[in-house]
Every structure is written in structure tokens, then in C-alpha cells.
Amino acid sequence: MNSTIDTILGHYSIRDFEDRPLTTEQIRVLVQSAQAASTSSYVQAYSIIGVSDPDLRAQLAELTGRQSHVSKTGQFFVFVADLAKHHEIAKSHHVDDDALHSTEKMLVAVIDASLAAQNMAIAAESMGLGICYIGGIRNHLQQVSELLKIPDYAVPLFGLTVGIPTHASKPKQRLPIELVYHENMYDLKTIDDYKSYDADIKAYYEQRTQGARVEGWTDQMAKYIQKPTRLDLKAFLESKHFGLK
Amino acid sequence: MNSTIDTILGHYSIRDFEDRPLTTEQIRVLVQSAQAASTSSYVQAYSIIGVSDPDLRAQLAELTGRQSHVSKTGQFFVFVADLAKHHEIAKSHHVDDDALHSTEKMLVAVIDASLAAQNMAIAAESMGLGICYIGGIRNHLQQVSELLKIPDYAVPLFGLTVGIPTHASKPKQRLPIELVYHENMYDLKTIDDYKSYDADIKAYYEQRTQGARVEGWTDQMAKYIQKPTRLDLKAFLESKHFGLK
């Protein structure tokens, strides 16, 4: 194929990094790459906070669930769905900003931020760096927001830790293409359609844990579904003026 | 730098494609690339519908705002935030699926789908193809969902049209890095900080429209904010069991 697709298909998450900061130039290229992503109606509705301060990193590692790869990494980026820019613009242009409270604008900001983040992830991996998304940012949104001085109309969505990997690994097997890609219309599968994938994933975990973990993908998902998490998210988003209507 | 970063930084949206379908092999590589993106807790909470049928395409072009690049393109992909898989798994494993109704799970699905889409976009551009995101999918979500037989617990988020560009263009200037990237904590800018960017964007539009369009970025955003759109989105999402709590 080509080297970009090789990079994309070769992705795996890294959770152990060398304790060596990215260079200013690396960070600049990563942020520029993020910014090059498509943006809905040119709104560019996100910000990126690069956390290099060791104290802040230590606090974020704690808040995201004691994840050492938040503190010990090349750079820790926090992606923020950001309509605060637009709120300021509304004030200065004396226009009503009610539209910013809509679920549509929230989705726009979340999608914009995610497209930007994935550009950064691919750019990082193409440079030989490793990455891991940190959804744990959403464990304690209020504290994270206070720590990073994130204003109203802006919400931290996830972290992206980027650094020099201490070791190589390999991609984790995804769902078979026919369970994800549908031709012309959605084709809802039954549980039987997952059997072969379940067997593959079961074998993968068994091998990886010397038999300690025995579960297929659907088993893992059934457990996941039973654990409601981050039930304060809706109220937090609304407190920041997101998705009010 | 490297060719992947060249591809990323060279992005611009394409709205005129040759009327030539992508090959099965191209589609397979694009979907595999999408699937290789990171996914929160391995949930893989999205589906991709590839619309090749000319009638469906014509209807989607109408529903998304008469966009000819939806009907005349290599392939038209619809990215779906998809917890329907997980709903089926919950039923078959006899577990309560209440957690799927949370705003957290909605965000997980939206972010998962967006990361996958951006992988596809970069893969496509690395192959010399052009892309354009189609947010217009959200103009008429009920009709789009019916047309593509999208079940409950699944919501179409945006389209991605991918094909052979009829002409080249160049990237559209993004916000200066210091207005997007913050070191250690969020730094809320004032409207004055946008002056230089506004001047650049004003010059860009003036030149591109032979003087017909004279507006900076903040002017464009002020107009955007005044136009509330897709106010039915919240109710639609809730009707599909998304973000209920």
C-alpha cells in the first residue's frame, strides 16, 4: 500500500514511555497536524492543552486513575471541546449566543476535537512516537477543569499521551469488517455473528494472560455495559452550557 | 518531515469528484484503516455504511442539502454512532443495558466514530483520493435513518464522501497555533487576539471572490452563531436512547 496506511494499520496503544519530553518542534508539528483536520463550517471548535508541568501531570495521573503514562511521557495533551472562543466572539459582535447551547453545537465541537486528535495520533506514530488516548479525563471533569483553568463553554474530552515507547507491541484485532461495514443499508447482526470473533479474542486473552483471562469480545462488552460510569457527565456538560437544548 | 505528515498538512476538502466508483479493494483498505483507530475500552461503537446505490445517493444528496458530491463521488460513507451492537449483546447476555442510555456512552460512540472517520480520511488522501465530510447528514436524521434502515441505539453522525478529485486546491488557513494550543493551562483570548487572523481570512475571501465577500473569521463565526440549526437533534438522539441521562 503506502507508508501512511502502514502507519495507520500498525497502530497499538502505548502505556510505557521514556521519561523524555518531546521537543518544541515535535509539539509544533503535532499541533499543526491536529489543526489540519476538517472542521465543520470552519468553526475550529477545540483547544489543545499541552501539560508539561510535573505537578499538574501528577495530579492528572491521579484524577484519571493513577495512570503512570499520564505523568511519565513525552507530552500530555488534553483535547477540549471549545465553544468559549465563539462565546467571546458572540459578546464582542453583540450577537445572541443561544445557538451555542444546542446539542448540535456540542456534537460539532466533540467531532471537531476528535478529528484533530486523530490527526495528531497518526502524525505522532508516523514520527515513531507512541500514543494512548486517556478517556479517564472524564472521571473527574470538574477537578480537571479547575486544574487546567478551563472556562465555561469549554469541556475537556480526553487526553492524548505522546512519547517515545519503551517497547514495541502489535495491533489488537478489530471486529471483522462485515460486522462494521454495511453496503447501502444497516444490517443488524445477531449474537451468532460474533462467534468467530469471540473465539479469536478469547484465544488472544488466554494466550496473553497464561489462561487467567477467558472471555470473548461480547463477554467483555456485556461486563462493560453492566458498569455505568461517569453518570455526572450530562450535568457537567449542562453546567458548562453544552447540550442544553 | 515525512510523507504522512505531508499528507495530513496538505488536506483540503474536495467537492467535485469524478463519477467513478472506488474499487472493492480501495473500500476494504479504507474501512480497515478506519477500524485501526483507537477505541475506548475496545467498544468499537460505530458502524460505517457505504452507499453505492444511485437512488439512495440521490435521496441523500437531497436530504443533506442538494450536495452533488454526495451523489457523484467514488463512494459515500455514512458514519454511525452505534450502540445497537451492544444493545443486542446486552439482550443475549441477559444484562441490564441502562448504562447505554448515558451521555458518557453517547460521547464514547461519537468519539469512536470520529477517530475512525479521520483515519479513513487520511488513508484516502494518502492514496491520492479526495474527501469531504458531510455534516448535512444531520439535517434530516429521521429520514436518513429510515432510508438506511438504521436501528435504535444507532445514530448517523456525518457522511464522508471519498473519490477522485477533478482538480487540486490548497489548504485553508487555520487559527494561529497560539490561539489553539495552550501550555499547561487554558488561556482565554480576547477578541483583539484574533485581529491578525481576521485580516488574513478577509484577504483570502476577498481574493477568492473578487471582492464580493469581505469578512474575517470572527465575522463569519458571529453569523454562524446567530443561525441556530438542527434544533431537533437532542430529541432525535433521545428517541434513539442516546444521552438520556
Short mmCIF file of N, CA and C in Angstrom, two decimals, chain B residues 78-221:
data_model
loop_
_atom_site.label_atom_id
_atom_site.label_comp_id
_atom_site.label_asym_id
_atom_site.label_seq_id
_atom_site.Cartn_x
_atom_site.Cartn_y
_atom_site.Cartn_z
N VAL B 78 -21.38 6.67 5.34
CA VAL B 78 -22.09 7.29 6.46
C VAL B 78 -21.57 6.68 7.75
N PHE B 79 -21.07 7.53 8.63
CA PHE B 79 -20.54 7.06 9.92
C PHE B 79 -21.65 7.13 10.97
N VAL B 80 -21.83 6.00 11.63
CA VAL B 80 -22.93 5.83 12.56
C VAL B 80 -22.38 5.60 13.97
N ALA B 81 -22.79 6.43 14.92
CA ALA B 81 -22.50 6.15 16.33
C ALA B 81 -23.38 4.97 16.71
N ASP B 82 -22.78 3.86 17.10
CA ASP B 82 -23.52 2.60 17.11
C ASP B 82 -23.38 1.86 18.44
N LEU B 83 -24.46 1.94 19.23
CA LEU B 83 -24.54 1.12 20.44
C LEU B 83 -25.57 0.00 20.24
N ALA B 84 -26.07 -0.13 19.01
CA ALA B 84 -27.06 -1.19 18.73
C ALA B 84 -26.42 -2.57 18.89
N LYS B 85 -25.16 -2.68 18.49
CA LYS B 85 -24.41 -3.92 18.71
C LYS B 85 -24.45 -4.28 20.20
N HIS B 86 -24.18 -3.29 21.02
CA HIS B 86 -24.06 -3.51 22.46
C HIS B 86 -25.42 -3.79 23.08
N HIS B 87 -26.44 -3.19 22.51
CA HIS B 87 -27.81 -3.47 22.95
C HIS B 87 -28.15 -4.94 22.67
N GLU B 88 -27.77 -5.43 21.50
CA GLU B 88 -28.01 -6.85 21.17
C GLU B 88 -27.22 -7.76 22.13
N ILE B 89 -25.99 -7.37 22.42
CA ILE B 89 -25.15 -8.17 23.33
C ILE B 89 -25.78 -8.19 24.73
N ALA B 90 -26.27 -7.04 25.17
CA ALA B 90 -26.91 -6.98 26.49
C ALA B 90 -28.09 -7.95 26.54
N LYS B 91 -28.90 -7.95 25.48
CA LYS B 91 -30.06 -8.86 25.45
C LYS B 91 -29.61 -10.32 25.52
N SER B 92 -28.64 -10.67 24.68
CA SER B 92 -28.23 -12.07 24.60
C SER B 92 -27.52 -12.53 25.88
N HIS B 93 -26.85 -11.59 26.56
CA HIS B 93 -26.14 -11.95 27.80
C HIS B 93 -27.01 -11.68 29.04
N HIS B 94 -28.26 -11.28 28.79
CA HIS B 94 -29.21 -11.02 29.87
C HIS B 94 -28.66 -10.06 30.92
N VAL B 95 -28.11 -8.96 30.43
CA VAL B 95 -27.65 -7.92 31.37
C VAL B 95 -28.44 -6.64 31.11
N ASP B 96 -28.57 -5.87 32.15
CA ASP B 96 -29.27 -4.60 32.07
C ASP B 96 -28.49 -3.64 31.17
N ASP B 97 -29.17 -2.99 30.25
CA ASP B 97 -28.43 -2.12 29.31
C ASP B 97 -28.65 -0.64 29.61
N ASP B 98 -29.04 -0.36 30.83
CA ASP B 98 -29.35 1.02 31.20
C ASP B 98 -28.16 1.96 30.96
N ALA B 99 -26.94 1.45 31.17
CA ALA B 99 -25.74 2.30 31.01
C ALA B 99 -25.63 2.85 29.59
N LEU B 100 -26.20 2.13 28.63
CA LEU B 100 -26.11 2.59 27.24
C LEU B 100 -26.84 3.91 27.03
N HIS B 101 -27.75 4.22 27.95
CA HIS B 101 -28.53 5.46 27.82
C HIS B 101 -27.78 6.69 28.32
N SER B 102 -26.58 6.48 28.84
CA SER B 102 -25.87 7.60 29.47
C SER B 102 -25.21 8.51 28.44
N THR B 103 -25.03 9.75 28.83
CA THR B 103 -24.34 10.72 27.97
C THR B 103 -22.89 10.28 27.75
N GLU B 104 -22.31 9.65 28.76
CA GLU B 104 -20.94 9.13 28.61
C GLU B 104 -20.86 8.14 27.43
N LYS B 105 -21.80 7.22 27.35
CA LYS B 105 -21.74 6.23 26.27
C LYS B 105 -22.02 6.89 24.92
N MET B 106 -22.86 7.91 24.92
CA MET B 106 -23.08 8.64 23.67
C MET B 106 -21.77 9.30 23.21
N LEU B 107 -21.09 9.95 24.14
CA LEU B 107 -19.82 10.59 23.78
C LEU B 107 -18.80 9.56 23.29
N VAL B 108 -18.75 8.42 23.98
CA VAL B 108 -17.82 7.36 23.57
C VAL B 108 -18.08 6.96 22.12
N ALA B 109 -19.34 6.80 21.78
CA ALA B 109 -19.69 6.38 20.42
C ALA B 109 -19.34 7.48 19.40
N VAL B 110 -19.62 8.73 19.76
CA VAL B 110 -19.33 9.84 18.84
C VAL B 110 -17.82 9.97 18.63
N ILE B 111 -17.06 9.87 19.72
CA ILE B 111 -15.60 10.00 19.61
C ILE B 111 -15.02 8.81 18.84
N ASP B 112 -15.46 7.60 19.17
CA ASP B 112 -15.00 6.41 18.44
C ASP B 112 -15.24 6.55 16.93
N ALA B 113 -16.45 6.96 16.57
CA ALA B 113 -16.80 7.09 15.15
C ALA B 113 -15.95 8.16 14.47
N SER B 114 -15.67 9.24 15.20
CA SER B 114 -14.91 10.35 14.61
C SER B 114 -13.45 9.97 14.41
N LEU B 115 -12.86 9.27 15.38
CA LEU B 115 -11.48 8.82 15.22
C LEU B 115 -11.37 7.89 14.01
N ALA B 116 -12.34 6.99 13.88
CA ALA B 116 -12.33 6.05 12.75
C ALA B 116 -12.44 6.80 11.43
N ALA B 117 -13.32 7.78 11.39
CA ALA B 117 -13.54 8.54 10.15
C ALA B 117 -12.27 9.28 9.74
N GLN B 118 -11.59 9.87 10.71
CA GLN B 118 -10.40 10.63 10.35
C GLN B 118 -9.29 9.71 9.86
N ASN B 119 -9.22 8.51 10.42
CA ASN B 119 -8.29 7.52 9.86
C ASN B 119 -8.61 7.24 8.40
N MET B 120 -9.90 7.08 8.11
CA MET B 120 -10.28 6.82 6.72
C MET B 120 -9.92 8.02 5.83
N ALA B 121 -10.15 9.23 6.35
CA ALA B 121 -9.85 10.43 5.56
C ALA B 121 -8.36 10.50 5.21
N ILE B 122 -7.51 10.26 6.21
CA ILE B 122 -6.07 10.32 5.96
C ILE B 122 -5.63 9.19 5.02
N ALA B 123 -6.17 8.00 5.24
CA ALA B 123 -5.83 6.89 4.35
C ALA B 123 -6.21 7.23 2.91
N ALA B 124 -7.40 7.78 2.74
CA ALA B 124 -7.88 8.14 1.39
C ALA B 124 -6.94 9.17 0.75
N GLU B 125 -6.60 10.19 1.50
CA GLU B 125 -5.75 11.23 0.92
C GLU B 125 -4.35 10.70 0.62
N SER B 126 -3.90 9.75 1.43
CA SER B 126 -2.58 9.16 1.14
C SER B 126 -2.59 8.35 -0.16
N MET B 127 -3.81 7.93 -0.57
CA MET B 127 -3.97 7.17 -1.82
C MET B 127 -4.23 8.10 -3.02
N GLY B 128 -4.17 9.41 -2.77
CA GLY B 128 -4.43 10.36 -3.86
C GLY B 128 -5.89 10.67 -4.06
N LEU B 129 -6.74 10.14 -3.17
CA LEU B 129 -8.17 10.44 -3.27
C LEU B 129 -8.49 11.73 -2.52
N GLY B 130 -9.64 12.30 -2.79
CA GLY B 130 -10.09 13.49 -2.07
C GLY B 130 -11.26 13.14 -1.17
N ILE B 131 -11.48 13.96 -0.17
CA ILE B 131 -12.56 13.69 0.78
C ILE B 131 -13.32 14.97 1.13
N CYS B 132 -14.57 14.78 1.60
CA CYS B 132 -15.30 15.87 2.22
C CYS B 132 -16.25 15.29 3.27
N TYR B 133 -16.20 15.83 4.47
CA TYR B 133 -17.18 15.45 5.50
C TYR B 133 -18.52 16.09 5.17
N ILE B 134 -19.59 15.37 5.43
CA ILE B 134 -20.93 15.87 5.14
C ILE B 134 -21.75 15.91 6.43
N GLY B 135 -21.66 17.07 7.12
CA GLY B 135 -22.43 17.26 8.34
C GLY B 135 -23.92 17.36 8.04
N GLY B 136 -24.24 17.65 6.78
CA GLY B 136 -25.63 17.75 6.34
C GLY B 136 -26.45 16.48 6.59
N ILE B 137 -25.77 15.38 6.89
CA ILE B 137 -26.47 14.16 7.30
C ILE B 137 -27.39 14.45 8.49
N ARG B 138 -26.99 15.43 9.30
CA ARG B 138 -27.78 15.75 10.50
C ARG B 138 -28.93 16.71 10.22
N ASN B 139 -29.10 17.11 8.94
CA ASN B 139 -30.23 17.98 8.60
C ASN B 139 -31.57 17.27 8.79
N HIS B 140 -31.59 16.00 8.39
CA HIS B 140 -32.84 15.24 8.42
C HIS B 140 -32.55 13.83 8.93
N LEU B 141 -32.28 13.75 10.21
CA LEU B 141 -31.80 12.48 10.77
C LEU B 141 -32.84 11.37 10.70
N GLN B 142 -34.09 11.75 10.89
CA GLN B 142 -35.14 10.73 10.88
C GLN B 142 -35.23 10.09 9.48
N GLN B 143 -35.24 10.93 8.45
CA GLN B 143 -35.35 10.41 7.09
C GLN B 143 -34.10 9.60 6.69
N VAL B 144 -32.94 10.12 7.06
CA VAL B 144 -31.70 9.40 6.73
C VAL B 144 -31.71 8.03 7.42
N SER B 145 -32.14 8.01 8.68
CA SER B 145 -32.15 6.76 9.44
C SER B 145 -33.11 5.75 8.81
N GLU B 146 -34.26 6.26 8.37
CA GLU B 146 -35.24 5.35 7.74
C GLU B 146 -34.70 4.83 6.41
N LEU B 147 -34.10 5.73 5.65
CA LEU B 147 -33.58 5.36 4.33
C LEU B 147 -32.52 4.27 4.44
N LEU B 148 -31.66 4.39 5.44
CA LEU B 148 -30.54 3.45 5.58
C LEU B 148 -30.83 2.34 6.60
N LYS B 149 -32.10 2.30 7.06
CA LYS B 149 -32.56 1.24 7.99
C LYS B 149 -31.69 1.18 9.26
N ILE B 150 -31.35 2.34 9.76
CA ILE B 150 -30.52 2.41 10.97
C ILE B 150 -31.42 2.17 12.19
N PRO B 151 -31.07 1.19 13.01
CA PRO B 151 -31.95 0.79 14.11
C PRO B 151 -31.85 1.72 15.32
N ASP B 152 -32.64 1.47 16.35
CA ASP B 152 -32.50 2.14 17.63
C ASP B 152 -31.09 1.91 18.17
N TYR B 153 -30.67 2.77 19.05
CA TYR B 153 -29.33 2.70 19.66
C TYR B 153 -28.22 2.98 18.63
N ALA B 154 -28.60 3.53 17.49
CA ALA B 154 -27.60 3.89 16.48
C ALA B 154 -28.05 5.18 15.81
N VAL B 155 -27.10 6.09 15.58
CA VAL B 155 -27.42 7.40 15.03
C VAL B 155 -26.38 7.80 13.98
N PRO B 156 -26.83 8.14 12.76
CA PRO B 156 -25.87 8.63 11.75
C PRO B 156 -25.32 9.99 12.18
N LEU B 157 -24.00 10.14 12.13
CA LEU B 157 -23.37 11.36 12.63
C LEU B 157 -22.98 12.32 11.50
N PHE B 158 -22.35 11.76 10.48
CA PHE B 158 -21.91 12.58 9.34
C PHE B 158 -21.59 11.63 8.20
N GLY B 159 -21.50 12.20 7.01
CA GLY B 159 -21.04 11.43 5.87
C GLY B 159 -19.59 11.75 5.57
N LEU B 160 -18.98 10.87 4.81
CA LEU B 160 -17.63 11.15 4.29
C LEU B 160 -17.64 10.70 2.84
N THR B 161 -17.51 11.67 1.96
CA THR B 161 -17.50 11.34 0.54
C THR B 161 -16.04 11.23 0.10
N VAL B 162 -15.74 10.17 -0.61
CA VAL B 162 -14.35 9.86 -0.99
C VAL B 162 -14.32 9.53 -2.48
N GLY B 163 -13.46 10.20 -3.21
CA GLY B 163 -13.39 9.90 -4.63
C GLY B 163 -12.17 10.53 -5.29
N ILE B 164 -12.17 10.44 -6.59
CA ILE B 164 -11.06 11.01 -7.37
C ILE B 164 -11.36 12.48 -7.62
N PRO B 165 -10.51 13.37 -7.11
CA PRO B 165 -10.78 14.81 -7.27
C PRO B 165 -10.67 15.22 -8.74
N THR B 166 -11.51 16.15 -9.15
CA THR B 166 -11.39 16.65 -10.54
C THR B 166 -10.33 17.74 -10.65
N HIS B 167 -9.95 18.33 -9.52
CA HIS B 167 -8.93 19.38 -9.57
C HIS B 167 -8.24 19.49 -8.22
N ALA B 168 -7.11 20.14 -8.21
CA ALA B 168 -6.36 20.34 -6.96
C ALA B 168 -6.73 21.70 -6.37
N SER B 169 -6.51 21.84 -5.07
CA SER B 169 -6.72 23.12 -4.40
C SER B 169 -5.61 23.28 -3.37
N LYS B 170 -5.84 24.05 -2.34
CA LYS B 170 -4.81 24.12 -1.29
C LYS B 170 -5.46 24.30 0.07
N PRO B 171 -4.72 23.98 1.12
CA PRO B 171 -5.30 24.02 2.47
C PRO B 171 -5.80 25.40 2.84
N LYS B 172 -6.85 25.44 3.65
CA LYS B 172 -7.42 26.69 4.15
C LYS B 172 -6.75 27.01 5.48
N GLN B 173 -6.34 28.24 5.62
CA GLN B 173 -5.53 28.64 6.78
C GLN B 173 -6.28 28.44 8.10
N ARG B 174 -5.64 27.76 9.02
CA ARG B 174 -6.23 27.52 10.34
C ARG B 174 -5.86 28.66 11.30
N LEU B 175 -6.51 28.65 12.46
CA LEU B 175 -6.17 29.61 13.51
C LEU B 175 -4.67 29.54 13.82
N PRO B 176 -4.05 30.66 14.15
CA PRO B 176 -2.64 30.62 14.58
C PRO B 176 -2.51 29.67 15.77
N ILE B 177 -1.42 28.97 15.82
CA ILE B 177 -1.24 27.92 16.82
C ILE B 177 -1.46 28.44 18.24
N GLU B 178 -1.08 29.69 18.51
CA GLU B 178 -1.18 30.19 19.88
C GLU B 178 -2.63 30.46 20.30
N LEU B 179 -3.55 30.44 19.33
CA LEU B 179 -4.96 30.58 19.69
C LEU B 179 -5.63 29.21 19.93
N VAL B 180 -4.89 28.16 19.67
CA VAL B 180 -5.45 26.80 19.82
C VAL B 180 -4.68 25.99 20.86
N TYR B 181 -3.38 26.20 20.92
CA TYR B 181 -2.55 25.40 21.81
C TYR B 181 -2.17 26.19 23.04
N HIS B 182 -2.44 25.64 24.20
CA HIS B 182 -2.16 26.30 25.47
C HIS B 182 -1.16 25.47 26.26
N GLU B 183 -0.24 26.12 26.90
CA GLU B 183 0.78 25.42 27.68
C GLU B 183 0.33 25.35 29.15
N ASN B 184 0.10 24.13 29.60
CA ASN B 184 -0.24 23.83 31.00
C ASN B 184 -1.62 24.27 31.47
N MET B 185 -2.09 25.43 31.03
CA MET B 185 -3.49 25.72 31.34
C MET B 185 -4.13 26.59 30.27
N TYR B 186 -5.46 26.52 30.26
CA TYR B 186 -6.23 27.23 29.25
C TYR B 186 -6.00 28.73 29.39
N ASP B 187 -5.81 29.39 28.27
CA ASP B 187 -5.56 30.82 28.26
C ASP B 187 -6.61 31.47 27.38
N LEU B 188 -7.65 31.99 28.00
CA LEU B 188 -8.77 32.56 27.23
C LEU B 188 -8.34 33.86 26.54
N LYS B 189 -8.51 33.89 25.24
CA LYS B 189 -8.07 35.05 24.46
C LYS B 189 -9.17 36.09 24.38
N THR B 190 -8.77 37.31 24.09
CA THR B 190 -9.76 38.36 23.86
C THR B 190 -9.93 38.52 22.35
N ILE B 191 -10.94 39.27 21.98
CA ILE B 191 -11.25 39.42 20.56
C ILE B 191 -10.07 40.06 19.81
N ASP B 192 -9.30 40.88 20.49
CA ASP B 192 -8.15 41.53 19.85
C ASP B 192 -7.11 40.52 19.36
N ASP B 193 -7.04 39.40 20.05
CA ASP B 193 -6.05 38.39 19.67
C ASP B 193 -6.33 37.78 18.30
N TYR B 194 -7.56 37.97 17.81
CA TYR B 194 -7.94 37.38 16.51
C TYR B 194 -7.71 38.34 15.33
N LYS B 195 -7.26 39.55 15.64
CA LYS B 195 -7.18 40.59 14.59
C LYS B 195 -6.34 40.20 13.38
N SER B 196 -5.18 39.67 13.66
CA SER B 196 -4.27 39.35 12.56
C SER B 196 -4.83 38.20 11.71
N TYR B 197 -5.40 37.19 12.39
CA TYR B 197 -6.03 36.08 11.66
C TYR B 197 -7.23 36.58 10.86
N ASP B 198 -8.02 37.43 11.47
CA ASP B 198 -9.17 38.02 10.77
C ASP B 198 -8.74 38.71 9.48
N ALA B 199 -7.65 39.45 9.57
CA ALA B 199 -7.15 40.17 8.39
C ALA B 199 -6.74 39.17 7.30
N ASP B 200 -6.07 38.09 7.69
CA ASP B 200 -5.67 37.06 6.72
C ASP B 200 -6.89 36.44 6.03
N ILE B 201 -7.89 36.12 6.82
CA ILE B 201 -9.06 35.42 6.27
C ILE B 201 -9.88 36.38 5.38
N LYS B 202 -9.94 37.63 5.81
CA LYS B 202 -10.63 38.64 5.00
C LYS B 202 -9.95 38.75 3.62
N ALA B 203 -8.64 38.82 3.63
CA ALA B 203 -7.89 38.92 2.37
C ALA B 203 -8.12 37.67 1.51
N TYR B 204 -8.18 36.51 2.17
CA TYR B 204 -8.39 35.25 1.45
C TYR B 204 -9.74 35.25 0.73
N TYR B 205 -10.80 35.64 1.44
CA TYR B 205 -12.14 35.63 0.83
C TYR B 205 -12.24 36.71 -0.26
N GLU B 206 -11.66 37.86 0.01
CA GLU B 206 -11.71 38.96 -0.98
C GLU B 206 -11.08 38.51 -2.29
N GLN B 207 -9.93 37.88 -2.16
CA GLN B 207 -9.19 37.45 -3.34
C GLN B 207 -9.95 36.35 -4.07
N ARG B 208 -10.55 35.46 -3.27
CA ARG B 208 -11.23 34.29 -3.85
C ARG B 208 -12.55 34.67 -4.51
N THR B 209 -13.17 35.75 -4.04
CA THR B 209 -14.49 36.13 -4.58
C THR B 209 -14.42 37.44 -5.36
N GLN B 210 -13.23 37.82 -5.75
CA GLN B 210 -13.03 39.10 -6.44
C GLN B 210 -13.73 40.25 -5.71
N GLY B 211 -13.55 40.25 -4.39
CA GLY B 211 -14.06 41.37 -3.60
C GLY B 211 -15.50 41.26 -3.15
N ALA B 212 -16.21 40.22 -3.60
CA ALA B 212 -17.64 40.10 -3.26
C ALA B 212 -17.85 39.77 -1.78
N ARG B 213 -16.94 38.97 -1.22
CA ARG B 213 -17.10 38.57 0.18
C ARG B 213 -16.00 39.22 1.01
N VAL B 214 -16.42 40.02 1.99
CA VAL B 214 -15.44 40.70 2.84
C VAL B 214 -15.77 40.38 4.29
N GLU B 215 -15.16 39.32 4.82
CA GLU B 215 -15.36 39.06 6.25
C GLU B 215 -14.19 38.28 6.82
N GLY B 216 -13.88 38.60 8.05
CA GLY B 216 -12.85 37.86 8.78
C GLY B 216 -13.44 36.62 9.41
N TRP B 217 -12.60 35.86 10.09
CA TRP B 217 -13.08 34.62 10.73
C TRP B 217 -14.09 34.91 11.82
N THR B 218 -13.81 35.92 12.65
CA THR B 218 -14.74 36.19 13.75
C THR B 218 -16.09 36.69 13.22
N ASP B 219 -16.08 37.43 12.11
CA ASP B 219 -17.35 37.85 11.50
C ASP B 219 -18.14 36.63 11.03
N GLN B 220 -17.42 35.73 10.38
CA GLN B 220 -18.06 34.51 9.88
C GLN B 220 -18.65 33.71 11.05
N MET B 221 -17.90 33.63 12.14
CA MET B 221 -18.37 32.89 13.30
C MET B 221 -19.57 33.58 13.95
#
